[in-house]
Coordinates of C-alpha atoms in Angstrom, one line a residue:
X1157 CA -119.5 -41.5 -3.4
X1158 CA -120.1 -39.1 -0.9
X1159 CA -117.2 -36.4 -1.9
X1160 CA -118.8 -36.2 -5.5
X1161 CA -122.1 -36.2 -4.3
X1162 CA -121.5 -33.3 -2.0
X1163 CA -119.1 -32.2 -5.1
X1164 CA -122.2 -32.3 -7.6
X1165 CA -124.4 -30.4 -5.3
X1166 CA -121.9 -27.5 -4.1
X1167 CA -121.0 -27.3 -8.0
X1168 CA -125.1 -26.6 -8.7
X1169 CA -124.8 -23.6 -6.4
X1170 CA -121.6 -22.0 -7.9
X1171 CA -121.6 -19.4 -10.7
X1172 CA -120.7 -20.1 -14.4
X1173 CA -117.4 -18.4 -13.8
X1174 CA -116.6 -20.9 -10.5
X1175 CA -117.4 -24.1 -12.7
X1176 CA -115.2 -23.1 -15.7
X1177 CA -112.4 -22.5 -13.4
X1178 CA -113.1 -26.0 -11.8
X1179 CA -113.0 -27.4 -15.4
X1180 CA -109.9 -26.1 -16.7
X1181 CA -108.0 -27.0 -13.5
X1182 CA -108.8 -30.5 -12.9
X1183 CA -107.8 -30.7 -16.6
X1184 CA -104.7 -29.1 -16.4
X1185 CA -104.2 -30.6 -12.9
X1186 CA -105.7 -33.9 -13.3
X1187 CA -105.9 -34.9 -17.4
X1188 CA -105.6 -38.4 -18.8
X1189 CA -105.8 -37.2 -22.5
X1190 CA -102.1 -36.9 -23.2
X1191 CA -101.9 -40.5 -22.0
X1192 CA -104.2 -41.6 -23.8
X1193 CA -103.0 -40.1 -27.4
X1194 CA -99.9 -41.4 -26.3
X1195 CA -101.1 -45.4 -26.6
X1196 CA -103.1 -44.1 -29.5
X1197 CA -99.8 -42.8 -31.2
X1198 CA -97.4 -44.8 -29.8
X1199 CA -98.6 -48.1 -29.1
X1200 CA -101.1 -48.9 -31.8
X1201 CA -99.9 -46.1 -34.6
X1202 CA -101.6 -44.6 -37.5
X1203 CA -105.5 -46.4 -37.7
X1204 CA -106.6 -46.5 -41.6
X1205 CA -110.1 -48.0 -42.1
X1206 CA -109.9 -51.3 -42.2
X1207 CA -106.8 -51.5 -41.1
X1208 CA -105.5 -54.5 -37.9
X1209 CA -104.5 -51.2 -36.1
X1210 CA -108.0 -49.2 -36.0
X1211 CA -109.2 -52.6 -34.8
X1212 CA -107.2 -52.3 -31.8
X1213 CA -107.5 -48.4 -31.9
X1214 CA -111.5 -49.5 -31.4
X1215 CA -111.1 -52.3 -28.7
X1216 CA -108.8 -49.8 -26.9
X1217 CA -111.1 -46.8 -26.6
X1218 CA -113.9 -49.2 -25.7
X1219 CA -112.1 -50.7 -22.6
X1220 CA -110.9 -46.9 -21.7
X1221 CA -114.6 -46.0 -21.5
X1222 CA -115.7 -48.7 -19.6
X1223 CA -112.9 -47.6 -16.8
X1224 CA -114.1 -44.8 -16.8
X1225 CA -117.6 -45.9 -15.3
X1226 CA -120.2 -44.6 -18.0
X1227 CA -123.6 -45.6 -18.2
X1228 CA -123.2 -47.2 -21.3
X1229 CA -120.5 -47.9 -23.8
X1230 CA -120.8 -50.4 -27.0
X1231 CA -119.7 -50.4 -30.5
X1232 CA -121.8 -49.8 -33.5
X1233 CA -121.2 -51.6 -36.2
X1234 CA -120.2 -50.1 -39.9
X1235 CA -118.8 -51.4 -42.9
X1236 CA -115.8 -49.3 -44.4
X1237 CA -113.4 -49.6 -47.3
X1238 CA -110.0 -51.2 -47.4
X1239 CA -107.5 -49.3 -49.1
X1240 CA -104.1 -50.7 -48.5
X1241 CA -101.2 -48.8 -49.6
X1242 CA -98.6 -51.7 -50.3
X1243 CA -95.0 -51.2 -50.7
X1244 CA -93.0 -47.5 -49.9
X1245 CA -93.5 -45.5 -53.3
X1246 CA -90.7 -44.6 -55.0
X1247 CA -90.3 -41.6 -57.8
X1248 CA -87.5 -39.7 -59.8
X1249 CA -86.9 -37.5 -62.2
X1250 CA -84.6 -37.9 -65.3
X1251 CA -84.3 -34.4 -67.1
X1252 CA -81.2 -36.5 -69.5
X1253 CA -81.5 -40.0 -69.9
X1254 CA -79.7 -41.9 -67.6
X1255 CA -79.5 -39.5 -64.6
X1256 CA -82.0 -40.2 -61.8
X1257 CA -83.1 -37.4 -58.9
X1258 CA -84.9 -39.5 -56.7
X1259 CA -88.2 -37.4 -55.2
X1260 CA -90.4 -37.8 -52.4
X1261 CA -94.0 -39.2 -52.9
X1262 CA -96.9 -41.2 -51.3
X1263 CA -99.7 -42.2 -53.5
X1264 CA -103.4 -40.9 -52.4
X1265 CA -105.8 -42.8 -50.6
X1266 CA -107.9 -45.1 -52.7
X1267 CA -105.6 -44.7 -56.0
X1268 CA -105.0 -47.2 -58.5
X1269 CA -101.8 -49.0 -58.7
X1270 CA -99.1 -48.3 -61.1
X1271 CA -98.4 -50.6 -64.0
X1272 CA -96.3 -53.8 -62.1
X1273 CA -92.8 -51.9 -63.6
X1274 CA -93.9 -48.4 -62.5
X1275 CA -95.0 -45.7 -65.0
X1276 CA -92.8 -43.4 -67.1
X1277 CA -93.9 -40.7 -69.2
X1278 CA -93.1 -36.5 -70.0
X1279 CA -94.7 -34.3 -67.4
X1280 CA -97.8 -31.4 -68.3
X1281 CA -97.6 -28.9 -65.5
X1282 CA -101.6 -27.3 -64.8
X1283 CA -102.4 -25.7 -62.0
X1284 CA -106.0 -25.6 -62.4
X1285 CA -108.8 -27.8 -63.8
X1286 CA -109.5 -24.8 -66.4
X1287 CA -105.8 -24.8 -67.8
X1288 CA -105.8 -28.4 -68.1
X1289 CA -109.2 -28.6 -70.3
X1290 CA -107.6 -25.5 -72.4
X1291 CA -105.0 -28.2 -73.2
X1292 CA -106.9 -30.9 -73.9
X1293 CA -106.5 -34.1 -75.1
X1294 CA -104.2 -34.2 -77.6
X1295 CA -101.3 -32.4 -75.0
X1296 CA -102.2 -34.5 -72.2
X1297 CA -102.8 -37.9 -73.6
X1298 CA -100.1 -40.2 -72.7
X1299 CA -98.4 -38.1 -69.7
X1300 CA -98.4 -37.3 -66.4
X1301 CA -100.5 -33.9 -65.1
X1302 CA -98.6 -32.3 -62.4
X1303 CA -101.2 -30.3 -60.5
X1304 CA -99.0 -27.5 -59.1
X1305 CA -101.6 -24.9 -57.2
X1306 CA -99.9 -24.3 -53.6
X1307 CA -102.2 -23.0 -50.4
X1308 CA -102.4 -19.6 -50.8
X1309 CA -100.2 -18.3 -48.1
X1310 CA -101.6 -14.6 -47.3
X1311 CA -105.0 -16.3 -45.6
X1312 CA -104.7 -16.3 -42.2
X1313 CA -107.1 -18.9 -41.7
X1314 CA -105.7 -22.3 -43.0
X1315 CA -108.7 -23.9 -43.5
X1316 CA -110.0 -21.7 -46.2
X1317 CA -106.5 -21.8 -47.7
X1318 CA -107.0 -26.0 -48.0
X1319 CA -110.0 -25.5 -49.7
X1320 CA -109.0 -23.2 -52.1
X1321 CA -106.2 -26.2 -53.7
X1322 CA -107.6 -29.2 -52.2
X1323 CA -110.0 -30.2 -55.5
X1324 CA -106.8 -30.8 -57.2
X1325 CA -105.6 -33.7 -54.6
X1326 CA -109.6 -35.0 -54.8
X1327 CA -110.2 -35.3 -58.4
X1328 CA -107.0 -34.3 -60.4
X1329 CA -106.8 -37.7 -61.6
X1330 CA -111.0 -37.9 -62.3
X1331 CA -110.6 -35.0 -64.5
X1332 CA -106.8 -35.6 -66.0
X1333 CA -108.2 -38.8 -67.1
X1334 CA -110.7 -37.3 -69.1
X1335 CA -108.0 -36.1 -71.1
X1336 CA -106.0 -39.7 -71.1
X1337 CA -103.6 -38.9 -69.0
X1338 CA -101.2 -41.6 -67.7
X1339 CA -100.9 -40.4 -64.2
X1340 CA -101.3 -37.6 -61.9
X1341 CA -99.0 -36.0 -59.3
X1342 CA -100.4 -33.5 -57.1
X1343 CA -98.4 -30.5 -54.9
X1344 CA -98.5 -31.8 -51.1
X1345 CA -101.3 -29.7 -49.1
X1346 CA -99.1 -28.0 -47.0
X1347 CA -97.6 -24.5 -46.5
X1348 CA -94.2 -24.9 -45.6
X1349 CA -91.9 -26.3 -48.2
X1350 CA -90.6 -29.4 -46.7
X1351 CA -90.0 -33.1 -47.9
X1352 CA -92.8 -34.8 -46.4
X1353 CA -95.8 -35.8 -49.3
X1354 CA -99.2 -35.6 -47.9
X1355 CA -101.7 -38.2 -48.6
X1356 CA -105.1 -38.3 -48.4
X1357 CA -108.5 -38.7 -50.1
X1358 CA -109.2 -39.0 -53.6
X1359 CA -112.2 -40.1 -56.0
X1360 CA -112.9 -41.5 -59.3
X1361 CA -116.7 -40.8 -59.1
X1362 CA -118.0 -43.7 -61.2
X1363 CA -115.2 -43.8 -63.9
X1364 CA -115.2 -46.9 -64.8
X1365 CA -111.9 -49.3 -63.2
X1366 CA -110.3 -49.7 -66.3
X1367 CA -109.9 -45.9 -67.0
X1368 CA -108.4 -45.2 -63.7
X1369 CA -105.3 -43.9 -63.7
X1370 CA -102.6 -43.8 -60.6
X1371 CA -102.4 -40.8 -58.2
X1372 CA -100.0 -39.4 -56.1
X1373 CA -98.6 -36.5 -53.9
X1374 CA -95.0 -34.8 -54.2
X1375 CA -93.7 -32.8 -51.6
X1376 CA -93.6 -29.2 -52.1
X1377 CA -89.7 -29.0 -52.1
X1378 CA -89.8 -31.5 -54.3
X1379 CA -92.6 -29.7 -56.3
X1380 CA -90.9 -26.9 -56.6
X1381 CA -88.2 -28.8 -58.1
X1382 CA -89.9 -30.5 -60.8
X1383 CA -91.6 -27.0 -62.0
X1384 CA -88.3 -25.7 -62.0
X1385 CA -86.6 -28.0 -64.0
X1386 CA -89.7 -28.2 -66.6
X1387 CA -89.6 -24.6 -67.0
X1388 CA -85.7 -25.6 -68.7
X1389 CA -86.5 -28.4 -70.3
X1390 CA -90.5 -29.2 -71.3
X1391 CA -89.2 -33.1 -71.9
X1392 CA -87.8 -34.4 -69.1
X1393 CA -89.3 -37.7 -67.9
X1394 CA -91.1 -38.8 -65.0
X1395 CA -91.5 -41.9 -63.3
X1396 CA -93.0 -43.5 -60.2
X1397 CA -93.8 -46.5 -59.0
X1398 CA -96.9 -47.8 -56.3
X1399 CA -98.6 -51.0 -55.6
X1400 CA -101.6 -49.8 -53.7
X1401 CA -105.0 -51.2 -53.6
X1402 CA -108.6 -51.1 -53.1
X1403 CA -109.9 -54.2 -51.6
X1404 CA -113.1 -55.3 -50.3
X1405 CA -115.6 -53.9 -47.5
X1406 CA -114.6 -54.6 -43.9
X1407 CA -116.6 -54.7 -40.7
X1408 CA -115.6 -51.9 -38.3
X1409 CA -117.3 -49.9 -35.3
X1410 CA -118.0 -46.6 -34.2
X1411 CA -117.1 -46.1 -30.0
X1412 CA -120.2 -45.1 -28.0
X1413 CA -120.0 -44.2 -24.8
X1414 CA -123.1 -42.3 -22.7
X1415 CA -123.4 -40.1 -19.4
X1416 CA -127.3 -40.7 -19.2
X1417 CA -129.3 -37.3 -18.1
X1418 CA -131.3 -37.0 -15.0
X1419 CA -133.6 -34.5 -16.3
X1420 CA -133.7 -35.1 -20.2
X1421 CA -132.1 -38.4 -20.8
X1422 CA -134.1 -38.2 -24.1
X1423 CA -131.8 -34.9 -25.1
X1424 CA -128.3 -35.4 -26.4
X1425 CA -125.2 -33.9 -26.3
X1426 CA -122.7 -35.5 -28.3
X1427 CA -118.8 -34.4 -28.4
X1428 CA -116.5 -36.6 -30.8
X1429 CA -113.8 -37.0 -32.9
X1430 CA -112.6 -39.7 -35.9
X1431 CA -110.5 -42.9 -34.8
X1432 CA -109.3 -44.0 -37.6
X1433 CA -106.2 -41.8 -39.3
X1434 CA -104.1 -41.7 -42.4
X1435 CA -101.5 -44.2 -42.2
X1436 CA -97.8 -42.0 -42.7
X1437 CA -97.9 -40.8 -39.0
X1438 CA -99.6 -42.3 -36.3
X1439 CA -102.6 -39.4 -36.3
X1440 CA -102.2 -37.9 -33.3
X1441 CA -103.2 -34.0 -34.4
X1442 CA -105.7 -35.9 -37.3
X1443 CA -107.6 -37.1 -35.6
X1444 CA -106.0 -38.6 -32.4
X1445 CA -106.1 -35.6 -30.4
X1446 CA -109.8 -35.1 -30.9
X1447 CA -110.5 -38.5 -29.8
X1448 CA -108.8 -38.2 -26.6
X1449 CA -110.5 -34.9 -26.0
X1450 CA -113.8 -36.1 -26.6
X1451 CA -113.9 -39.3 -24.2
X1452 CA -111.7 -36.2 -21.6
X1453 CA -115.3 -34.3 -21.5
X1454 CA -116.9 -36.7 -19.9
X1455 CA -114.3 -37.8 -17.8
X1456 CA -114.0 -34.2 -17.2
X1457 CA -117.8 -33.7 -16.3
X1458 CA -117.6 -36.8 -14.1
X1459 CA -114.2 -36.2 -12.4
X1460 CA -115.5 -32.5 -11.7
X1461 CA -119.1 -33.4 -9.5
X1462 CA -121.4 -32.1 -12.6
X1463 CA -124.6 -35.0 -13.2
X1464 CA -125.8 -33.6 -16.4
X1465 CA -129.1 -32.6 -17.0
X1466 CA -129.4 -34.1 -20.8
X1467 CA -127.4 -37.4 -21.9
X1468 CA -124.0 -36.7 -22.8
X1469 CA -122.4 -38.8 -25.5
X1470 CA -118.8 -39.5 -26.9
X1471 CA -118.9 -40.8 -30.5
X1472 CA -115.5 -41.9 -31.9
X1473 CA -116.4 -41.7 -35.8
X1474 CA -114.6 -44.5 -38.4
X1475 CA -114.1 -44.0 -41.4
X1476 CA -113.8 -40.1 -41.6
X1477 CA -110.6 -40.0 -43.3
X1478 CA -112.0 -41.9 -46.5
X1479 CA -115.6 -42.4 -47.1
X1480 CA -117.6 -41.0 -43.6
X1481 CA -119.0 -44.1 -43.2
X1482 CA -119.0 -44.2 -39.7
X1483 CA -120.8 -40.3 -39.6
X1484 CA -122.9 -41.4 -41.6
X1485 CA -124.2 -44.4 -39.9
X1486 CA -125.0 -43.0 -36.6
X1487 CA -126.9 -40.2 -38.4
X1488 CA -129.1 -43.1 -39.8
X1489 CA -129.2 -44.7 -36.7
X1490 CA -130.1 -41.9 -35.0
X1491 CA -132.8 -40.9 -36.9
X1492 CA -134.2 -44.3 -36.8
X1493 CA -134.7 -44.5 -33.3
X1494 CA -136.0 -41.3 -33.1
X1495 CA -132.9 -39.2 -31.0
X1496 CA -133.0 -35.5 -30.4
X1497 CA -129.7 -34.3 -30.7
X1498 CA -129.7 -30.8 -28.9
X1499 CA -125.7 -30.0 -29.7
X1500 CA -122.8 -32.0 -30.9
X1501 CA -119.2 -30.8 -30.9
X1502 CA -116.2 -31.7 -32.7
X1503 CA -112.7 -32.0 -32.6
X1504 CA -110.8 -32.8 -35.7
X1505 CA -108.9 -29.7 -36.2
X1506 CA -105.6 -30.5 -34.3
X1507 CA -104.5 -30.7 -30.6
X1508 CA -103.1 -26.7 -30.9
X1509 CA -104.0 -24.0 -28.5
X1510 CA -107.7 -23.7 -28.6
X1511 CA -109.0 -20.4 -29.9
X1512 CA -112.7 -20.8 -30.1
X1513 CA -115.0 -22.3 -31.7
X1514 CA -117.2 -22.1 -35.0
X1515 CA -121.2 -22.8 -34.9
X1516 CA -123.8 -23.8 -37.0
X1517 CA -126.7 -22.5 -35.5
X1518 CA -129.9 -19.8 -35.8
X1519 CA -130.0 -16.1 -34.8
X1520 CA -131.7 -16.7 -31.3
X1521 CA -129.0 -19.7 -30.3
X1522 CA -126.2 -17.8 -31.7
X1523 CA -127.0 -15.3 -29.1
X1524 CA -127.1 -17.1 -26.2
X1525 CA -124.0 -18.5 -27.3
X1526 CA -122.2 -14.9 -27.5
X1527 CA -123.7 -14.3 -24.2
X1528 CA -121.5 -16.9 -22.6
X1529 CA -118.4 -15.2 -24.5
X1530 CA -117.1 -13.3 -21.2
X1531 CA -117.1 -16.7 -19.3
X1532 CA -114.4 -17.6 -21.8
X1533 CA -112.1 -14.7 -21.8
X1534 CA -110.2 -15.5 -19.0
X1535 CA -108.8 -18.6 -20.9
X1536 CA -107.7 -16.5 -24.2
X1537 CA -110.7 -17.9 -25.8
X1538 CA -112.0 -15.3 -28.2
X1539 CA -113.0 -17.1 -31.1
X1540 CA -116.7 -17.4 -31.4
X1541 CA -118.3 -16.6 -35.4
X1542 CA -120.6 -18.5 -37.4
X1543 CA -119.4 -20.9 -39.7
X1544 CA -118.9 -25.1 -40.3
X1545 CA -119.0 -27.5 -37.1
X1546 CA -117.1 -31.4 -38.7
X1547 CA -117.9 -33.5 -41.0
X1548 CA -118.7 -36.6 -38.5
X1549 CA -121.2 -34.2 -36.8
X1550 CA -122.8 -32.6 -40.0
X1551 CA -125.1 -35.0 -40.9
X1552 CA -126.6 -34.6 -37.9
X1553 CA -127.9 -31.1 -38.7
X1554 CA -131.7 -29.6 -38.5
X1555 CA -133.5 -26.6 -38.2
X1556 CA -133.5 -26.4 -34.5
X1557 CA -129.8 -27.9 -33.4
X1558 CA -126.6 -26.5 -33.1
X1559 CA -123.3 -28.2 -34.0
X1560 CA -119.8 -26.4 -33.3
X1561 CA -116.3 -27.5 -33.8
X1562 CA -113.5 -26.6 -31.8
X1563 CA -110.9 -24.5 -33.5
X1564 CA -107.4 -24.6 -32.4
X1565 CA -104.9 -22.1 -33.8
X1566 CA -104.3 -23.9 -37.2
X1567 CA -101.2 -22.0 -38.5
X1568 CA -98.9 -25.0 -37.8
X1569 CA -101.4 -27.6 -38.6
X1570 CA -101.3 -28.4 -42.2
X1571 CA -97.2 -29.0 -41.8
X1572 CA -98.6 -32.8 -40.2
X1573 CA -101.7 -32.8 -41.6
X1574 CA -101.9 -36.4 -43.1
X1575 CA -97.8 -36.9 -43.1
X1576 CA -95.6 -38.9 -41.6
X1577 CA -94.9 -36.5 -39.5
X1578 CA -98.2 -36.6 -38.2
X1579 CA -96.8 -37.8 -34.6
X1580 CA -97.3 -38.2 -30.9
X1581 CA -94.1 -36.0 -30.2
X1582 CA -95.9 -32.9 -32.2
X1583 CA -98.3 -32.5 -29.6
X1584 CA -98.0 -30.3 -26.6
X1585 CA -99.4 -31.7 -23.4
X1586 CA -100.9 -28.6 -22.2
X1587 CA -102.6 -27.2 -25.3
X1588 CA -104.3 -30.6 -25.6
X1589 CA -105.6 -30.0 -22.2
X1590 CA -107.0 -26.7 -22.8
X1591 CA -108.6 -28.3 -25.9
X1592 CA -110.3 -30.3 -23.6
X1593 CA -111.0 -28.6 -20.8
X1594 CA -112.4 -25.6 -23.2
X1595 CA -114.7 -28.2 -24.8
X1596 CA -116.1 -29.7 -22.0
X1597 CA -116.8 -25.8 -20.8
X1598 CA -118.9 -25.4 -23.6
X1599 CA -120.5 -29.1 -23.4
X1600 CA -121.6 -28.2 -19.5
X1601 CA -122.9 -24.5 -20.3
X1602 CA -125.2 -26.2 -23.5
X1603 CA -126.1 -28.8 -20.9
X1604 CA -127.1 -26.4 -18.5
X1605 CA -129.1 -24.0 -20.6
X1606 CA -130.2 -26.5 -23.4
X1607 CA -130.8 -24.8 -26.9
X1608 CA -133.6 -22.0 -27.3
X1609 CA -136.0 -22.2 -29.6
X1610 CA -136.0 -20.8 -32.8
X1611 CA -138.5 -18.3 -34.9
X1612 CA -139.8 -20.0 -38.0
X1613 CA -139.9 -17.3 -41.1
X1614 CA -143.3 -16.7 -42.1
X1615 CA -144.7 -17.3 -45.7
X1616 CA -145.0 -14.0 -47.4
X1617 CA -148.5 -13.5 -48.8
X1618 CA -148.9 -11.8 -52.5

């Protein structure tokens, strides 16, 4: 008690630079955040809503932050869908009857089933929503839409390449169906071409359940193989078979845990990441590694003598993955009891080599923010621009807040991204820890310096 008291207090009269360098050594030195992914990964596995293994993902990061000594730590409750995917899809091609190419798929998260015998039908290949309405109903009625757009590969930021062909995964079978479609297939969101199928999210809006239609992904070798042989022959046949389902609501939690301030305990800080994952892999770049950074900041802050000034908290979102329920609830929450959130920051870009980060935030705090830049340079991190923070932390958002995410080099990122090889083994120890250490950097300097306050825009007057 006395080391870190003595610890705490040399630590208030050392520079910026001297703290950082503190920081990223006892991480590097001293980190528990590759162990941790590695029960997240290994022993418990991939975490979907609902799911027996998020249940123990959520008792497991609870008991975690309890050893770890915080001031509080309890579970908020949520409720969030069960989608259960059911037995290992299965899919081929037959260009003459008879002759079978088997492909790889996985259906998307919250599709329909397909008929109990699978679903067979000659192919329409779109690659946008417009080409598809050009064809209209009388071309698509009956078949399956293969939505074919790849990520553009010349963007060197990933992100903005996913959201340029990730409307086709979300509602390519909303809008097929329109057109009475059968099915859908969807290209894999992914920039390599490989034989993994990526999963993930996808809506109906409020189409009604007997107009829904099944929905998959294809890999993109296997994508590019199906566009090939339709460009030879417009009447070969597809089929593919799932037995997924949506079933009802399910109790979960949200994990809390809180470093209370000793000069504002009434201003938070909140760092976080989502707990629950797809359910190919075992989610340890989606969102495992940002968990495990997340409760690492505060063990960081502790481990490292610095008693925070404003209360720091760890959220472990549920529910990101496929609905945002559990964002969504401690926004509400939140609000209700009347909480000043000062700055959150998330992780749920990947456990890469950190870069930088990305902020939301006014004129005034984005300049102190860039003032801190040099502080950073020493660790090769040099990303530091405007831009979006996380989806867990957005609804947390007001005029006089700031919200960041941490941003990771993403150029290998979308090969896991919500695959099967989404695994433990596909993260590197070290860049983990510099994820970490880097984010608790930044969560000690906002903690140190708070937020400044920000000019209101006068009216003009006619």
């Amino acid at each position: 008690m006395f080391f870190l008291f003595y610890l705490g207090f040399e630590l208030q009269a050392q520079t910026d630079e001297k703290v950082l360098e503190t920081i990223y050594k006892t991480a590097l030195t001293n980190g528990q955040s590759y162990q941790w992914l590695d029960h997240l990964s290994n022993k418990i596995g991939g975490r979907l809503s609902g799911s027996e293994n998020a249940e123990l993902a959520v008792q497991y990061t609870k008991s975690e932050l309890e050893e770890m000594g915080l001031d509080k730590v309890w579970l908020q409750p949520v409720m969030v869908p069960k989608w259960v995917r059911g037995l290992q899809e299965y899919a081929y091609i037959e260009s003459v009857p008879g002759e079978q190419m088997a492909v790889n798929i996985c259906a998307l998260g919250g599709s329909v089933a397909t008929p109990g015998n699978g679903l067979k039908a000659a192919v329409v290949e779109v690659k946008t929503f417009e080409e598809l309405a050009a064809l209209g109903t009388e071309a698509i009625q009956g078949k399956i839409v293969f939505f074919n757009r790849p990520m553009q590969p010349d963007l060197i930021q990933t992100f903005d390449s996913y959201g340029g062909c990730v409307d086709q995964r979300y509602a390519g079978a909303m809008e097929a169906a329109k057109y009475k479609a059968a099915g859908v297939i969807v290209r894999s969101v992914n920039l390599r071409l490989d034989d993994y199928p990526h999963t993930g999210s996808m809506s109906y809006g409020d189409m009604p359940v007997e107009q829904r239609i099944p929905s998959a992904a294809i890999s993109t070798n296997d994508a590019e193989k199906l566009s090939a042989l339709l460009a030879d022959n417009p009447n070969l046949q597809f089929y593919f078979k799932q037995s997924c389902q949506q079933l009802p609501d399910v109790q979960s939690y949200n994990v809390i845990g809180e470093i209370t301030g000793s000069e504002f305990p009434n201003e938070f800080i909140l760092v976080g990441g989502h707990l629950d994952s797809w359910d190919l892999g075992d989610g340890a770049h989606d969102d495992g590694a940002g968990v495990v950074q997340s409760m690492e900041v505060l063990r960081l802050m502790k481990l490292s003598g610095i008693k925070p000034k404003r209360s720091l908290r760890v959220v472990l979102f549920m529910n990101e993955e496929n609905g945002l329920r559990g964002a969504t609830k401690y926004a509400e929450e939140a609000k209700r009891n009347g909480e000043n959130h000062i700055f959150a920051l998330e992780s749920d870009a990947g456990g890469f080599t950190p870069r930088g980060f990305s902020f939301q935030a006014g004129d005034n705090n984005y300049a102190q923010i860039l003032s801190w830049q040099s502080l950073f340079k020493p660790y090769l991190i040099h990303y530091f621009e405007k831009g979006g923070s996380g989806a867990d932390v957005g609804p947390l958002k007001s005029d006089t807040n700031v919200l960041a995410g941490l941003r990771p080099d993403s150029q290998r990122y979308f090969d896991h991204h919500h695959a099967a090889i989404d695994t433990f083994e596909h993260v590197n120890k070290r860049e983990l820890e510099l994820g970490a250490a880097t984010m608790t950097a930044l969560v000690y300097l906002f903690d140190k310096y708070g937020i400044v306050k920000e000019e209101r825009l006068k009216p003009v007057m006619d």
